[in-house]
Structure formats: C-alpha cells, structure tokens
Short mmCIF file of C-alpha atoms in Angstrom, two decimals:
data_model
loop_
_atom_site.label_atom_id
_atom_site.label_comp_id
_atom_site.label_asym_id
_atom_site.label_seq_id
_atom_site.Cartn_x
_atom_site.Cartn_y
_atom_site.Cartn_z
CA UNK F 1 36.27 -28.49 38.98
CA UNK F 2 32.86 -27.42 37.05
CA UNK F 3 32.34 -27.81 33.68
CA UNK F 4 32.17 -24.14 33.32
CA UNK F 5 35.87 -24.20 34.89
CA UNK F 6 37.10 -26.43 31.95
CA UNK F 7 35.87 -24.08 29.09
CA UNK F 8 38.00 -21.75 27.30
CA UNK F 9 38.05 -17.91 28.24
CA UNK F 10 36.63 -17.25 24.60
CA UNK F 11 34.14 -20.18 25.29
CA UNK F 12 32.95 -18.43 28.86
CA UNK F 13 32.86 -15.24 26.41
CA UNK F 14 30.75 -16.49 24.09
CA UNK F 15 27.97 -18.23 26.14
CA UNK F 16 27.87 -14.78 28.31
CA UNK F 17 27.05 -13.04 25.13
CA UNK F 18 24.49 -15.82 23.88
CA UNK F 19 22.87 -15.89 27.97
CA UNK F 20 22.65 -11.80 27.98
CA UNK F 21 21.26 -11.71 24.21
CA UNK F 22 18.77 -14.32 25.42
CA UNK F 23 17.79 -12.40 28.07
CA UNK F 24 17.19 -9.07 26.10
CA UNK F 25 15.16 -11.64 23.79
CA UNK F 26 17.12 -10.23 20.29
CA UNK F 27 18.85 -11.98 17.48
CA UNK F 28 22.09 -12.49 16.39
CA UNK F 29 21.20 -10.38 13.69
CA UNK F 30 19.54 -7.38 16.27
CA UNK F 31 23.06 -7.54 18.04
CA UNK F 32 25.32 -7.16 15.32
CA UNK F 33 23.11 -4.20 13.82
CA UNK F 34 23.30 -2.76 17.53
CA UNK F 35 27.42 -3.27 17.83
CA UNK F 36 27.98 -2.65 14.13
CA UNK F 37 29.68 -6.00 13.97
CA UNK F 38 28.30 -9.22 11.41
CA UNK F 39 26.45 -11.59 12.35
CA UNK F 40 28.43 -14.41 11.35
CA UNK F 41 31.36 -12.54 13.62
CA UNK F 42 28.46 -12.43 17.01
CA UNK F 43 27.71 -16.25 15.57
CA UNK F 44 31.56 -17.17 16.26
CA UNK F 45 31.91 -15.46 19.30
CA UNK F 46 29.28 -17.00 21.31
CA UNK F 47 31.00 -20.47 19.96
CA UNK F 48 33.80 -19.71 21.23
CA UNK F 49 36.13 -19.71 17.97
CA UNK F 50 37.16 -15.69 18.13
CA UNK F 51 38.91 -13.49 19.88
CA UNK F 52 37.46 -10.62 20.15
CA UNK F 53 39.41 -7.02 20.89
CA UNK F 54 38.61 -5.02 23.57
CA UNK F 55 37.28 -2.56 21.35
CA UNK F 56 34.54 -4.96 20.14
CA UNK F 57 34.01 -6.50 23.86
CA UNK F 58 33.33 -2.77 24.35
CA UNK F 59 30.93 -2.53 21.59
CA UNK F 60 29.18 -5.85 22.76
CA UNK F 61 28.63 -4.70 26.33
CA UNK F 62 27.13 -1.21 24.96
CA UNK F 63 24.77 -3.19 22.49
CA UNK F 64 23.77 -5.37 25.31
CA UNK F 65 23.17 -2.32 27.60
CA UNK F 66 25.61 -3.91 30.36
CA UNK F 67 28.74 -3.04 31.69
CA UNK F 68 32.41 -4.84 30.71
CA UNK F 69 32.93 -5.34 34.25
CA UNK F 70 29.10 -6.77 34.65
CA UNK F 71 29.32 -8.75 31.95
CA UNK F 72 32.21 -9.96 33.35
CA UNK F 73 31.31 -10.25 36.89
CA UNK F 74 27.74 -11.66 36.51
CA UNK F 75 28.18 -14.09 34.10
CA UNK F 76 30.84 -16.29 34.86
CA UNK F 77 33.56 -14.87 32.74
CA UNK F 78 35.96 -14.56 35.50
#
C-alpha cells in the first residue's frame, strides 16, 4: 500500500487540484476567479477538508482547462 493509497478521496482531490494549478503556474486566487468559487473554498479543497459537488468539480476541471475524467485519470484520483 502507497501513501497515496492511504489518503482520503477528498485528500487525492485536493492535491490533484494543487499539482494541475501548479502546472498551469496560477494562484489560488487566479483559480477561484476562473471557477467563480473563493479562494478560501480552492484553499480547503486542495487540503482535503471539503467536499466538493459535482457541479464545482465541473467548474474546477473547466478552470483548469482539463477534463473530469483526466483529472481523474491522470492524477491519481482513482
């Protein structure tokens, strides 16, 4: 068993969000202006403390310029 296998689905969540955002090189702050969520609502996501609908997954992905099922798929959400 990995670490990664011992971490929460909302954990896995989050740090695919924070490991995307990296890569696209914005803020917090860019992302939520780009999903129309707060920041301090991205913030708890990639730490794993919310739950986010699928609506707002949906919104994330689209802000991220990814796919749900990318997101999903590539980084390690499964």
């Amino acid at each position: 068993m990995t670490k990664k296998d011992e971490l929460s689905i909302k954990q896995r969540f989050g740090l695919a969000i924070k490991q995307r955002r990296g890569e696209l090189g914005i803020s917090q702050e860019e992302l939520a202006f780009r999903s129309g969520l707060h920041r301090t609502y991205i913030s708890d996501i990639e730490r794993g403390t919310r739950n986010p609908s699928l609506e707002n997954i949906e919104k994330l992905a689209k802000a991220l310029e990814i796919s749900i099922s990318t997101l999903f798929a590539n980084y390690g959400i499964e």
